[in-house]
Amino acid sequence: MKLLLSVLKRTYTPAVCTSRRRCVSSGGSGLLRRRDETLVVGSSRELVQRLGSQVEVRTGFITEEEEGALMREVEPGLKKKRYEFDHWDDAIHGYRETERERWGEACEEILSRVRSVAFPEGSPLLGPVHVLDLDKTGYIKPHIDSVKFCGSTIAGLCLLSDSIMRLVKEDATNEWLDLLLPRYSLYILRDQARYNFTHEILKDEESVFNGQKVPRLRRISIICRNLSG
Ligand SMILES: O=C(O)CCC(=O)C(=O)O
Ligand SMILES: [Fe+2]
Ligand SMILES: [Mn+2]
């Protein structure tokens, strides 16, 4: 299946870079951009193209109804918890989370679609699916997922809000990529993008993509991972 970039409803203004960093859109690669819908910008065209093969954003991966089905399943468990704000040392600020191994039929169908596009057939997966609920003021600081517990691929469904995921090369912080993750999208990070770059979800005040404000509301992500080999 080809990337479903054309489902993105809004158009974003052409690259107007207001940040210190040099913005180069992925125009011309044909993979990450269709019409005016840019989903990836980065520190250089070369990086966007090279790392672009290890990063996917599939817009409209789920429908509004499917988001509703997922919410009905995760909301009761989340509501029993309180958002955590006070742990200054945590990678995540303003969040609550849970894990879920068994899902109802509708959700299982969605998750098996995620697995079939994100992971090679037969690749052993982490059993429980991770559900992360970020408050409107919550954000995820730069980190690399534990190499002990999870393998080469991270796949996340984005519910309730658009957001921006920033990837920064661990040993060369001038190399970076910003991904626009629209509500209803699926993102996939593989290989170098997963091992050699930190990832983070920007807080509302910093949530600007390619010069355009992207309001960050409460956001829920549902994340599938494979096991480390
Ligand atoms: O919310 C997301 O999409 C990413 C979460 C994350 O980075 C993590 O749980 O390690
Ligand atoms: Fe992570
Ligand atoms: Mn702590």
JSON list of C-alpha atoms and ligand atoms in Angstrom, two decimals:
[
{"chain": "A", "resi": 1, "resn": "MET", "atom": "CA", "xyz": [0.00, 0.00, 0.00]},
{"chain": "A", "resi": 2, "resn": "LYS", "atom": "CA", "xyz": [1.26, 3.47, -0.93]},
{"chain": "A", "resi": 3, "resn": "LEU", "atom": "CA", "xyz": [1.54, 6.26, 1.60]},
{"chain": "A", "resi": 4, "resn": "LEU", "atom": "CA", "xyz": [-1.82, 7.91, 2.02]},
{"chain": "A", "resi": 5, "resn": "LEU", "atom": "CA", "xyz": [-0.58, 11.47, 2.12]},
{"chain": "A", "resi": 6, "resn": "SER", "atom": "CA", "xyz": [-3.39, 12.91, 0.06]},
{"chain": "A", "resi": 7, "resn": "VAL", "atom": "CA", "xyz": [-5.95, 12.39, 2.80]},
{"chain": "A", "resi": 8, "resn": "LEU", "atom": "CA", "xyz": [-4.58, 15.34, 4.73]},
{"chain": "A", "resi": 9, "resn": "LYS", "atom": "CA", "xyz": [-7.42, 17.82, 4.53]},
{"chain": "A", "resi": 10, "resn": "ARG", "atom": "CA", "xyz": [-5.76, 21.12, 5.28]},
{"chain": "A", "resi": 11, "resn": "THR", "atom": "CA", "xyz": [-3.18, 22.80, 3.20]},
{"chain": "A", "resi": 12, "resn": "TYR", "atom": "CA", "xyz": [-0.17, 24.30, 4.85]},
{"chain": "A", "resi": 13, "resn": "THR", "atom": "CA", "xyz": [1.45, 27.45, 3.57]},
{"chain": "A", "resi": 14, "resn": "PRO", "atom": "CA", "xyz": [4.61, 26.95, 1.53]},
{"chain": "A", "resi": 15, "resn": "ALA", "atom": "CA", "xyz": [7.84, 26.72, 3.47]},
{"chain": "A", "resi": 16, "resn": "VAL", "atom": "CA", "xyz": [8.28, 29.94, 5.41]},
{"chain": "A", "resi": 17, "resn": "CYS", "atom": "CA", "xyz": [11.00, 29.32, 7.89]},
{"chain": "A", "resi": 18, "resn": "THR", "atom": "CA", "xyz": [10.88, 31.37, 11.05]},
{"chain": "A", "resi": 19, "resn": "SER", "atom": "CA", "xyz": [13.19, 29.23, 13.16]},
{"chain": "A", "resi": 20, "resn": "ARG", "atom": "CA", "xyz": [16.93, 29.59, 13.64]},
{"chain": "A", "resi": 21, "resn": "ARG", "atom": "CA", "xyz": [17.35, 26.30, 11.97]},
{"chain": "A", "resi": 22, "resn": "ARG", "atom": "CA", "xyz": [17.43, 26.05, 8.22]},
{"chain": "A", "resi": 23, "resn": "CYS", "atom": "CA", "xyz": [14.27, 24.48, 6.89]},
{"chain": "A", "resi": 24, "resn": "VAL", "atom": "CA", "xyz": [14.29, 22.44, 3.75]},
{"chain": "A", "resi": 25, "resn": "SER", "atom": "CA", "xyz": [11.09, 20.77, 2.76]},
{"chain": "A", "resi": 26, "resn": "SER", "atom": "CA", "xyz": [11.01, 17.36, 1.19]},
{"chain": "A", "resi": 27, "resn": "GLY", "atom": "CA", "xyz": [9.75, 18.78, -2.10]},
{"chain": "A", "resi": 28, "resn": "GLY", "atom": "CA", "xyz": [10.92, 16.76, -5.04]},
{"chain": "A", "resi": 29, "resn": "SER", "atom": "CA", "xyz": [11.41, 13.48, -3.22]},
{"chain": "A", "resi": 30, "resn": "GLY", "atom": "CA", "xyz": [7.88, 12.50, -4.22]},
{"chain": "A", "resi": 31, "resn": "LEU", "atom": "CA", "xyz": [7.65, 10.21, -1.23]},
{"chain": "A", "resi": 32, "resn": "LEU", "atom": "CA", "xyz": [7.03, 12.48, 1.69]},
{"chain": "A", "resi": 33, "resn": "ARG", "atom": "CA", "xyz": [5.12, 15.20, -0.05]},
{"chain": "A", "resi": 34, "resn": "ARG", "atom": "CA", "xyz": [2.19, 15.29, -2.39]},
{"chain": "A", "resi": 35, "resn": "ARG", "atom": "CA", "xyz": [0.71, 18.53, -3.70]},
{"chain": "A", "resi": 36, "resn": "ASP", "atom": "CA", "xyz": [1.14, 21.15, -0.97]},
{"chain": "A", "resi": 37, "resn": "GLU", "atom": "CA", "xyz": [0.95, 18.74, 1.91]},
{"chain": "A", "resi": 38, "resn": "THR", "atom": "CA", "xyz": [4.31, 18.67, 3.58]},
{"chain": "A", "resi": 39, "resn": "LEU", "atom": "CA", "xyz": [4.63, 16.25, 6.47]},
{"chain": "A", "resi": 40, "resn": "VAL", "atom": "CA", "xyz": [8.40, 16.24, 6.94]},
{"chain": "A", "resi": 41, "resn": "VAL", "atom": "CA", "xyz": [10.89, 19.07, 7.07]},
{"chain": "A", "resi": 42, "resn": "GLY", "atom": "CA", "xyz": [14.49, 18.84, 8.14]},
{"chain": "A", "resi": 43, "resn": "SER", "atom": "CA", "xyz": [17.91, 20.36, 8.46]},
{"chain": "A", "resi": 44, "resn": "SER", "atom": "CA", "xyz": [18.83, 19.41, 4.90]},
{"chain": "A", "resi": 45, "resn": "ARG", "atom": "CA", "xyz": [17.22, 17.92, 1.86]},
{"chain": "A", "resi": 46, "resn": "GLU", "atom": "CA", "xyz": [19.80, 15.15, 1.95]},
{"chain": "A", "resi": 47, "resn": "LEU", "atom": "CA", "xyz": [18.75, 14.15, 5.48]},
{"chain": "A", "resi": 48, "resn": "VAL", "atom": "CA", "xyz": [15.05, 14.31, 4.65]},
{"chain": "A", "resi": 49, "resn": "GLN", "atom": "CA", "xyz": [15.63, 11.97, 1.74]},
{"chain": "A", "resi": 50, "resn": "ARG", "atom": "CA", "xyz": [17.99, 9.60, 3.53]},
{"chain": "A", "resi": 51, "resn": "LEU", "atom": "CA", "xyz": [16.08, 9.34, 6.80]},
{"chain": "A", "resi": 52, "resn": "GLY", "atom": "CA", "xyz": [12.78, 9.68, 5.00]},
{"chain": "A", "resi": 53, "resn": "SER", "atom": "CA", "xyz": [12.93, 6.02, 4.04]},
{"chain": "A", "resi": 54, "resn": "GLN", "atom": "CA", "xyz": [12.93, 5.09, 7.72]},
{"chain": "A", "resi": 55, "resn": "VAL", "atom": "CA", "xyz": [10.11, 7.40, 8.71]},
{"chain": "A", "resi": 56, "resn": "GLU", "atom": "CA", "xyz": [6.52, 7.12, 7.56]},
{"chain": "A", "resi": 57, "resn": "VAL", "atom": "CA", "xyz": [3.51, 9.29, 8.31]},
{"chain": "A", "resi": 58, "resn": "ARG", "atom": "CA", "xyz": [0.28, 7.84, 6.99]},
{"chain": "A", "resi": 59, "resn": "THR", "atom": "CA", "xyz": [-2.44, 10.41, 7.30]},
{"chain": "A", "resi": 60, "resn": "GLY", "atom": "CA", "xyz": [-6.03, 9.28, 7.68]},
{"chain": "A", "resi": 61, "resn": "PHE", "atom": "CA", "xyz": [-4.94, 5.81, 8.76]},
{"chain": "A", "resi": 62, "resn": "ILE", "atom": "CA", "xyz": [-8.01, 5.60, 10.99]},
{"chain": "A", "resi": 63, "resn": "THR", "atom": "CA", "xyz": [-11.44, 7.18, 10.62]},
{"chain": "A", "resi": 64, "resn": "GLU", "atom": "CA", "xyz": [-13.27, 9.34, 13.11]},
{"chain": "A", "resi": 65, "resn": "GLU", "atom": "CA", "xyz": [-15.43, 6.31, 13.98]},
{"chain": "A", "resi": 66, "resn": "GLU", "atom": "CA", "xyz": [-12.36, 4.15, 14.58]},
{"chain": "A", "resi": 67, "resn": "GLU", "atom": "CA", "xyz": [-10.90, 6.83, 16.82]},
{"chain": "A", "resi": 68, "resn": "GLY", "atom": "CA", "xyz": [-14.19, 6.68, 18.74]},
{"chain": "A", "resi": 69, "resn": "ALA", "atom": "CA", "xyz": [-13.94, 2.90, 19.11]},
{"chain": "A", "resi": 70, "resn": "LEU", "atom": "CA", "xyz": [-10.37, 3.16, 20.39]},
{"chain": "A", "resi": 71, "resn": "MET", "atom": "CA", "xyz": [-11.35, 5.93, 22.80]},
{"chain": "A", "resi": 72, "resn": "ARG", "atom": "CA", "xyz": [-14.24, 3.92, 24.22]},
{"chain": "A", "resi": 73, "resn": "GLU", "atom": "CA", "xyz": [-11.82, 1.14, 24.93]},
{"chain": "A", "resi": 74, "resn": "VAL", "atom": "CA", "xyz": [-8.98, 3.12, 26.50]},
{"chain": "A", "resi": 75, "resn": "GLU", "atom": "CA", "xyz": [-10.77, 6.00, 28.21]},
{"chain": "A", "resi": 76, "resn": "PRO", "atom": "CA", "xyz": [-12.25, 4.09, 31.20]},
{"chain": "A", "resi": 77, "resn": "GLY", "atom": "CA", "xyz": [-8.82, 2.79, 32.24]},
{"chain": "A", "resi": 78, "resn": "LEU", "atom": "CA", "xyz": [-7.11, 6.13, 31.72]},
{"chain": "A", "resi": 79, "resn": "LYS", "atom": "CA", "xyz": [-9.75, 8.02, 33.68]},
{"chain": "A", "resi": 80, "resn": "LYS", "atom": "CA", "xyz": [-8.85, 6.09, 36.81]},
{"chain": "A", "resi": 81, "resn": "LYS", "atom": "CA", "xyz": [-5.37, 7.61, 36.70]},
{"chain": "A", "resi": 82, "resn": "ARG", "atom": "CA", "xyz": [-4.14, 11.10, 37.26]},
{"chain": "A", "resi": 83, "resn": "TYR", "atom": "CA", "xyz": [-1.89, 13.01, 34.91]},
{"chain": "A", "resi": 84, "resn": "GLU", "atom": "CA", "xyz": [1.69, 13.06, 36.19]},
{"chain": "A", "resi": 85, "resn": "PHE", "atom": "CA", "xyz": [3.30, 16.50, 36.21]},
{"chain": "A", "resi": 86, "resn": "ASP", "atom": "CA", "xyz": [5.68, 16.52, 39.10]},
{"chain": "A", "resi": 87, "resn": "HIS", "atom": "CA", "xyz": [8.40, 14.11, 38.06]},
{"chain": "A", "resi": 88, "resn": "TRP", "atom": "CA", "xyz": [11.06, 16.47, 36.74]},
{"chain": "A", "resi": 89, "resn": "ASP", "atom": "CA", "xyz": [13.30, 13.56, 35.75]},
{"chain": "A", "resi": 90, "resn": "ASP", "atom": "CA", "xyz": [10.75, 11.78, 33.57]},
{"chain": "A", "resi": 91, "resn": "ALA", "atom": "CA", "xyz": [11.01, 11.83, 29.81]},
{"chain": "A", "resi": 92, "resn": "ILE", "atom": "CA", "xyz": [7.33, 12.68, 29.66]},
{"chain": "A", "resi": 93, "resn": "HIS", "atom": "CA", "xyz": [5.57, 15.60, 31.34]},
{"chain": "A", "resi": 94, "resn": "GLY", "atom": "CA", "xyz": [1.81, 15.81, 31.88]},
{"chain": "A", "resi": 95, "resn": "TYR", "atom": "CA", "xyz": [0.78, 12.29, 31.00]},
{"chain": "A", "resi": 96, "resn": "ARG", "atom": "CA", "xyz": [-0.96, 9.15, 32.09]},
{"chain": "A", "resi": 97, "resn": "GLU", "atom": "CA", "xyz": [-0.54, 5.78, 30.48]},
{"chain": "A", "resi": 98, "resn": "THR", "atom": "CA", "xyz": [-1.67, 2.22, 30.38]},
{"chain": "A", "resi": 99, "resn": "GLU", "atom": "CA", "xyz": [-1.00, -0.99, 28.51]},
{"chain": "A", "resi": 100, "resn": "ARG", "atom": "CA", "xyz": [-3.51, -3.27, 26.89]},
{"chain": "A", "resi": 101, "resn": "GLU", "atom": "CA", "xyz": [-3.06, -6.80, 25.72]},
{"chain": "A", "resi": 102, "resn": "ARG", "atom": "CA", "xyz": [-6.61, -7.75, 24.76]},
{"chain": "A", "resi": 103, "resn": "TRP", "atom": "CA", "xyz": [-8.79, -5.55, 22.58]},
{"chain": "A", "resi": 104, "resn": "GLY", "atom": "CA", "xyz": [-12.35, -5.75, 21.32]},
{"chain": "A", "resi": 105, "resn": "GLU", "atom": "CA", "xyz": [-13.00, -6.83, 17.77]},
{"chain": "A", "resi": 106, "resn": "ALA", "atom": "CA", "xyz": [-13.13, -3.38, 16.14]},
{"chain": "A", "resi": 107, "resn": "CYS", "atom": "CA", "xyz": [-9.92, -2.26, 17.81]},
{"chain": "A", "resi": 108, "resn": "GLU", "atom": "CA", "xyz": [-8.17, -5.55, 17.12]},
{"chain": "A", "resi": 109, "resn": "GLU", "atom": "CA", "xyz": [-8.91, -5.05, 13.43]},
{"chain": "A", "resi": 110, "resn": "ILE", "atom": "CA", "xyz": [-7.32, -1.57, 13.53]},
{"chain": "A", "resi": 111, "resn": "LEU", "atom": "CA", "xyz": [-4.26, -2.87, 15.38]},
{"chain": "A", "resi": 112, "resn": "SER", "atom": "CA", "xyz": [-3.77, -5.74, 13.00]},
{"chain": "A", "resi": 113, "resn": "ARG", "atom": "CA", "xyz": [-3.78, -3.20, 10.17]},
{"chain": "A", "resi": 114, "resn": "VAL", "atom": "CA", "xyz": [-1.08, -1.27, 12.03]},
{"chain": "A", "resi": 115, "resn": "ARG", "atom": "CA", "xyz": [0.97, -4.42, 12.49]},
{"chain": "A", "resi": 116, "resn": "SER", "atom": "CA", "xyz": [0.64, -5.47, 8.88]},
{"chain": "A", "resi": 117, "resn": "VAL", "atom": "CA", "xyz": [1.98, -2.16, 7.54]},
{"chain": "A", "resi": 118, "resn": "ALA", "atom": "CA", "xyz": [4.61, -1.53, 10.20]},
{"chain": "A", "resi": 119, "resn": "PHE", "atom": "CA", "xyz": [6.28, -4.86, 10.90]},
{"chain": "A", "resi": 120, "resn": "PRO", "atom": "CA", "xyz": [7.67, -7.62, 8.72]},
{"chain": "A", "resi": 121, "resn": "GLU", "atom": "CA", "xyz": [5.52, -10.74, 8.74]},
{"chain": "A", "resi": 122, "resn": "GLY", "atom": "CA", "xyz": [6.40, -13.04, 11.62]},
{"chain": "A", "resi": 123, "resn": "SER", "atom": "CA", "xyz": [8.42, -10.37, 13.46]},
{"chain": "A", "resi": 124, "resn": "PRO", "atom": "CA", "xyz": [7.91, -11.00, 17.19]},
{"chain": "A", "resi": 125, "resn": "LEU", "atom": "CA", "xyz": [6.00, -8.14, 18.78]},
{"chain": "A", "resi": 126, "resn": "LEU", "atom": "CA", "xyz": [5.77, -6.74, 22.26]},
{"chain": "A", "resi": 127, "resn": "GLY", "atom": "CA", "xyz": [2.48, -8.22, 23.51]},
{"chain": "A", "resi": 128, "resn": "PRO", "atom": "CA", "xyz": [0.91, -5.29, 25.31]},
{"chain": "A", "resi": 129, "resn": "VAL", "atom": "CA", "xyz": [0.08, -2.19, 23.30]},
{"chain": "A", "resi": 130, "resn": "HIS", "atom": "CA", "xyz": [1.13, 1.07, 24.95]},
{"chain": "A", "resi": 131, "resn": "VAL", "atom": "CA", "xyz": [-1.48, 3.79, 25.43]},
{"chain": "A", "resi": 132, "resn": "LEU", "atom": "CA", "xyz": [-0.15, 7.25, 26.26]},
{"chain": "A", "resi": 133, "resn": "ASP", "atom": "CA", "xyz": [-2.46, 10.16, 27.13]},
{"chain": "A", "resi": 134, "resn": "LEU", "atom": "CA", "xyz": [-0.81, 13.59, 27.02]},
{"chain": "A", "resi": 135, "resn": "ASP", "atom": "CA", "xyz": [-2.60, 16.46, 28.69]},
{"chain": "A", "resi": 136, "resn": "LYS", "atom": "CA", "xyz": [-2.98, 19.65, 26.64]},
{"chain": "A", "resi": 137, "resn": "THR", "atom": "CA", "xyz": [0.02, 21.00, 28.54]},
{"chain": "A", "resi": 138, "resn": "GLY", "atom": "CA", "xyz": [1.92, 17.71, 28.35]},
{"chain": "A", "resi": 139, "resn": "TYR", "atom": "CA", "xyz": [4.90, 16.94, 26.16]},
{"chain": "A", "resi": 140, "resn": "ILE", "atom": "CA", "xyz": [7.57, 14.32, 25.56]},
{"chain": "A", "resi": 141, "resn": "LYS", "atom": "CA", "xyz": [11.20, 15.27, 25.99]},
{"chain": "A", "resi": 142, "resn": "PRO", "atom": "CA", "xyz": [13.90, 13.97, 23.64]},
{"chain": "A", "resi": 143, "resn": "HIS", "atom": "CA", "xyz": [14.72, 10.32, 24.30]},
{"chain": "A", "resi": 144, "resn": "ILE", "atom": "CA", "xyz": [15.53, 7.03, 22.60]},
{"chain": "A", "resi": 145, "resn": "ASP", "atom": "CA", "xyz": [13.33, 4.06, 23.48]},
{"chain": "A", "resi": 146, "resn": "SER", "atom": "CA", "xyz": [15.09, 1.35, 25.45]},
{"chain": "A", "resi": 147, "resn": "VAL", "atom": "CA", "xyz": [17.05, -0.93, 23.16]},
{"chain": "A", "resi": 148, "resn": "LYS", "atom": "CA", "xyz": [16.74, -3.67, 25.76]},
{"chain": "A", "resi": 149, "resn": "PHE", "atom": "CA", "xyz": [12.99, -3.91, 25.56]},
{"chain": "A", "resi": 150, "resn": "CYS", "atom": "CA", "xyz": [12.04, -2.89, 22.07]},
{"chain": "A", "resi": 151, "resn": "GLY", "atom": "CA", "xyz": [13.31, -3.60, 18.62]},
{"chain": "A", "resi": 152, "resn": "SER", "atom": "CA", "xyz": [13.86, -1.74, 15.39]},
{"chain": "A", "resi": 153, "resn": "THR", "atom": "CA", "xyz": [10.36, -0.42, 14.78]},
{"chain": "A", "resi": 154, "resn": "ILE", "atom": "CA", "xyz": [7.93, 1.87, 16.63]},
{"chain": "A", "resi": 155, "resn": "ALA", "atom": "CA", "xyz": [4.45, 2.48, 15.20]},
{"chain": "A", "resi": 156, "resn": "GLY", "atom": "CA", "xyz": [2.03, 4.96, 16.75]},
{"chain": "A", "resi": 157, "resn": "LEU", "atom": "CA", "xyz": [-1.58, 5.93, 16.07]},
{"chain": "A", "resi": 158, "resn": "CYS", "atom": "CA", "xyz": [-2.35, 9.59, 16.78]},
{"chain": "A", "resi": 159, "resn": "LEU", "atom": "CA", "xyz": [-5.72, 10.39, 18.39]},
{"chain": "A", "resi": 160, "resn": "LEU", "atom": "CA", "xyz": [-7.49, 13.63, 19.37]},
{"chain": "A", "resi": 161, "resn": "SER", "atom": "CA", "xyz": [-4.85, 16.17, 18.29]},
{"chain": "A", "resi": 162, "resn": "ASP", "atom": "CA", "xyz": [-2.32, 17.05, 15.64]},
{"chain": "A", "resi": 163, "resn": "SER", "atom": "CA", "xyz": [1.23, 17.19, 16.96]},
{"chain": "A", "resi": 164, "resn": "ILE", "atom": "CA", "xyz": [4.82, 17.57, 15.91]},
{"chain": "A", "resi": 165, "resn": "MET", "atom": "CA", "xyz": [7.42, 14.90, 16.46]},
{"chain": "A", "resi": 166, "resn": "ARG", "atom": "CA", "xyz": [11.01, 16.11, 16.31]},
{"chain": "A", "resi": 167, "resn": "LEU", "atom": "CA", "xyz": [13.88, 13.73, 15.57]},
{"chain": "A", "resi": 168, "resn": "VAL", "atom": "CA", "xyz": [17.40, 14.94, 16.44]},
{"chain": "A", "resi": 169, "resn": "LYS", "atom": "CA", "xyz": [20.59, 13.01, 15.70]},
{"chain": "A", "resi": 170, "resn": "GLU", "atom": "CA", "xyz": [22.02, 11.92, 19.00]},
{"chain": "A", "resi": 171, "resn": "ASP", "atom": "CA", "xyz": [25.65, 12.77, 18.24]},
{"chain": "A", "resi": 172, "resn": "ALA", "atom": "CA", "xyz": [25.03, 15.69, 15.83]},
{"chain": "A", "resi": 173, "resn": "THR", "atom": "CA", "xyz": [22.21, 17.89, 17.04]},
{"chain": "A", "resi": 174, "resn": "ASN", "atom": "CA", "xyz": [22.32, 20.09, 13.93]},
{"chain": "A", "resi": 175, "resn": "GLU", "atom": "CA", "xyz": [20.77, 17.15, 12.07]},
{"chain": "A", "resi": 176, "resn": "TRP", "atom": "CA", "xyz": [17.03, 17.08, 12.67]},
{"chain": "A", "resi": 177, "resn": "LEU", "atom": "CA", "xyz": [13.68, 16.27, 11.15]},
{"chain": "A", "resi": 178, "resn": "ASP", "atom": "CA", "xyz": [10.23, 17.53, 12.12]},
{"chain": "A", "resi": 179, "resn": "LEU", "atom": "CA", "xyz": [7.23, 15.31, 11.38]},
{"chain": "A", "resi": 180, "resn": "LEU", "atom": "CA", "xyz": [3.73, 16.68, 11.27]},
{"chain": "A", "resi": 181, "resn": "LEU", "atom": "CA", "xyz": [1.55, 14.00, 12.87]},
{"chain": "A", "resi": 182, "resn": "PRO", "atom": "CA", "xyz": [-2.06, 14.86, 12.09]},
{"chain": "A", "resi": 183, "resn": "ARG", "atom": "CA", "xyz": [-4.91, 13.46, 14.16]},
{"chain": "A", "resi": 184, "resn": "TYR", "atom": "CA", "xyz": [-5.94, 10.05, 12.72]},
{"chain": "A", "resi": 185, "resn": "SER", "atom": "CA", "xyz": [-2.45, 9.39, 11.36]},
{"chain": "A", "resi": 186, "resn": "LEU", "atom": "CA", "xyz": [-0.06, 6.50, 11.90]},
{"chain": "A", "resi": 187, "resn": "TYR", "atom": "CA", "xyz": [3.66, 7.16, 12.16]},
{"chain": "A", "resi": 188, "resn": "ILE", "atom": "CA", "xyz": [6.39, 4.56, 11.91]},
{"chain": "A", "resi": 189, "resn": "LEU", "atom": "CA", "xyz": [10.02, 4.98, 12.99]},
{"chain": "A", "resi": 190, "resn": "ARG", "atom": "CA", "xyz": [12.51, 2.38, 11.87]},
{"chain": "A", "resi": 191, "resn": "ASP", "atom": "CA", "xyz": [16.21, 1.54, 12.20]},
{"chain": "A", "resi": 192, "resn": "GLN", "atom": "CA", "xyz": [18.43, 4.67, 12.31]},
{"chain": "A", "resi": 193, "resn": "ALA", "atom": "CA", "xyz": [15.46, 6.94, 12.88]},
{"chain": "A", "resi": 194, "resn": "ARG", "atom": "CA", "xyz": [14.67, 4.84, 15.93]},
{"chain": "A", "resi": 195, "resn": "TYR", "atom": "CA", "xyz": [18.21, 4.06, 17.19]},
{"chain": "A", "resi": 196, "resn": "ASN", "atom": "CA", "xyz": [20.33, 7.10, 16.29]},
{"chain": "A", "resi": 197, "resn": "PHE", "atom": "CA", "xyz": [17.88, 9.95, 16.65]},
{"chain": "A", "resi": 198, "resn": "THR", "atom": "CA", "xyz": [16.05, 11.10, 19.76]},
{"chain": "A", "resi": 199, "resn": "HIS", "atom": "CA", "xyz": [12.32, 11.66, 19.32]},
{"chain": "A", "resi": 200, "resn": "GLU", "atom": "CA", "xyz": [10.11, 14.09, 21.18]},
{"chain": "A", "resi": 201, "resn": "ILE", "atom": "CA", "xyz": [6.57, 15.52, 21.00]},
{"chain": "A", "resi": 202, "resn": "LEU", "atom": "CA", "xyz": [6.60, 19.30, 21.17]},
{"chain": "A", "resi": 203, "resn": "LYS", "atom": "CA", "xyz": [4.65, 21.23, 23.78]},
{"chain": "A", "resi": 204, "resn": "ASP", "atom": "CA", "xyz": [1.87, 23.52, 22.58]},
{"chain": "A", "resi": 205, "resn": "GLU", "atom": "CA", "xyz": [3.97, 26.71, 22.85]},
{"chain": "A", "resi": 206, "resn": "GLU", "atom": "CA", "xyz": [6.63, 25.21, 20.58]},
{"chain": "A", "resi": 207, "resn": "SER", "atom": "CA", "xyz": [4.30, 23.41, 18.25]},
{"chain": "A", "resi": 208, "resn": "VAL", "atom": "CA", "xyz": [5.18, 25.14, 14.98]},
{"chain": "A", "resi": 209, "resn": "PHE", "atom": "CA", "xyz": [5.64, 23.16, 11.79]},
{"chain": "A", "resi": 210, "resn": "ASN", "atom": "CA", "xyz": [7.33, 24.74, 8.83]},
{"chain": "A", "resi": 211, "resn": "GLY", "atom": "CA", "xyz": [6.43, 28.21, 10.10]},
{"chain": "A", "resi": 212, "resn": "GLN", "atom": "CA", "xyz": [2.82, 27.31, 10.87]},
{"chain": "A", "resi": 213, "resn": "LYS", "atom": "CA", "xyz": [1.31, 26.96, 14.35]},
{"chain": "A", "resi": 214, "resn": "VAL", "atom": "CA", "xyz": [-0.09, 23.48, 15.01]},
{"chain": "A", "resi": 215, "resn": "PRO", "atom": "CA", "xyz": [-2.25, 23.69, 18.16]},
{"chain": "A", "resi": 216, "resn": "ARG", "atom": "CA", "xyz": [-1.48, 20.85, 20.55]},
{"chain": "A", "resi": 217, "resn": "LEU", "atom": "CA", "xyz": [-4.57, 19.68, 22.42]},
{"chain": "A", "resi": 218, "resn": "ARG", "atom": "CA", "xyz": [-4.93, 16.61, 24.59]},
{"chain": "A", "resi": 219, "resn": "ARG", "atom": "CA", "xyz": [-3.39, 13.80, 22.54]},
{"chain": "A", "resi": 220, "resn": "ILE", "atom": "CA", "xyz": [-3.53, 10.05, 22.87]},
{"chain": "A", "resi": 221, "resn": "SER", "atom": "CA", "xyz": [-1.09, 7.75, 21.12]},
{"chain": "A", "resi": 222, "resn": "ILE", "atom": "CA", "xyz": [-1.46, 3.99, 20.77]},
{"chain": "A", "resi": 223, "resn": "ILE", "atom": "CA", "xyz": [1.94, 2.49, 20.18]},
{"chain": "A", "resi": 224, "resn": "CYS", "atom": "CA", "xyz": [2.98, -0.92, 18.88]},
{"chain": "A", "resi": 225, "resn": "ARG", "atom": "CA", "xyz": [6.57, -2.10, 19.13]},
{"chain": "A", "resi": 226, "resn": "ASN", "atom": "CA", "xyz": [8.49, -5.19, 18.16]},
{"chain": "A", "resi": 227, "resn": "LEU", "atom": "CA", "xyz": [10.91, -7.08, 20.38]},
{"chain": "A", "resi": 228, "resn": "SER", "atom": "CA", "xyz": [14.63, -6.56, 20.21]},
{"chain": "A", "resi": 229, "resn": "GLY", "atom": "CA", "xyz": [16.32, -9.40, 18.42]},
{"chain": "B", "resi": 1, "resn": "LIG", "atom": "O1", "xyz": [3.32, 9.49, 22.00]},
{"chain": "B", "resi": 1, "resn": "LIG", "atom": "C1", "xyz": [4.06, 9.07, 21.11]},
{"chain": "B", "resi": 1, "resn": "LIG", "atom": "O2", "xyz": [3.68, 9.01, 19.94]},
{"chain": "B", "resi": 1, "resn": "LIG", "atom": "C2", "xyz": [5.46, 8.64, 21.42]},
{"chain": "B", "resi": 1, "resn": "LIG", "atom": "C3", "xyz": [5.62, 8.10, 22.80]},
{"chain": "B", "resi": 1, "resn": "LIG", "atom": "C4", "xyz": [7.05, 7.74, 23.12]},
{"chain": "B", "resi": 1, "resn": "LIG", "atom": "O3", "xyz": [7.96, 8.28, 22.58]},
{"chain": "B", "resi": 1, "resn": "LIG", "atom": "C5", "xyz": [7.33, 6.69, 24.12]},
{"chain": "B", "resi": 1, "resn": "LIG", "atom": "O4", "xyz": [6.41, 6.26, 24.83]},
{"chain": "B", "resi": 1, "resn": "LIG", "atom": "O5", "xyz": [8.48, 6.25, 24.17]},
{"chain": "B", "resi": 2, "resn": "FE", "atom": "FE", "xyz": [9.63, 7.00, 22.71]},
{"chain": "B", "resi": 3, "resn": "MN", "atom": "MN", "xyz": [10.31, 10.17, 38.20]}
]
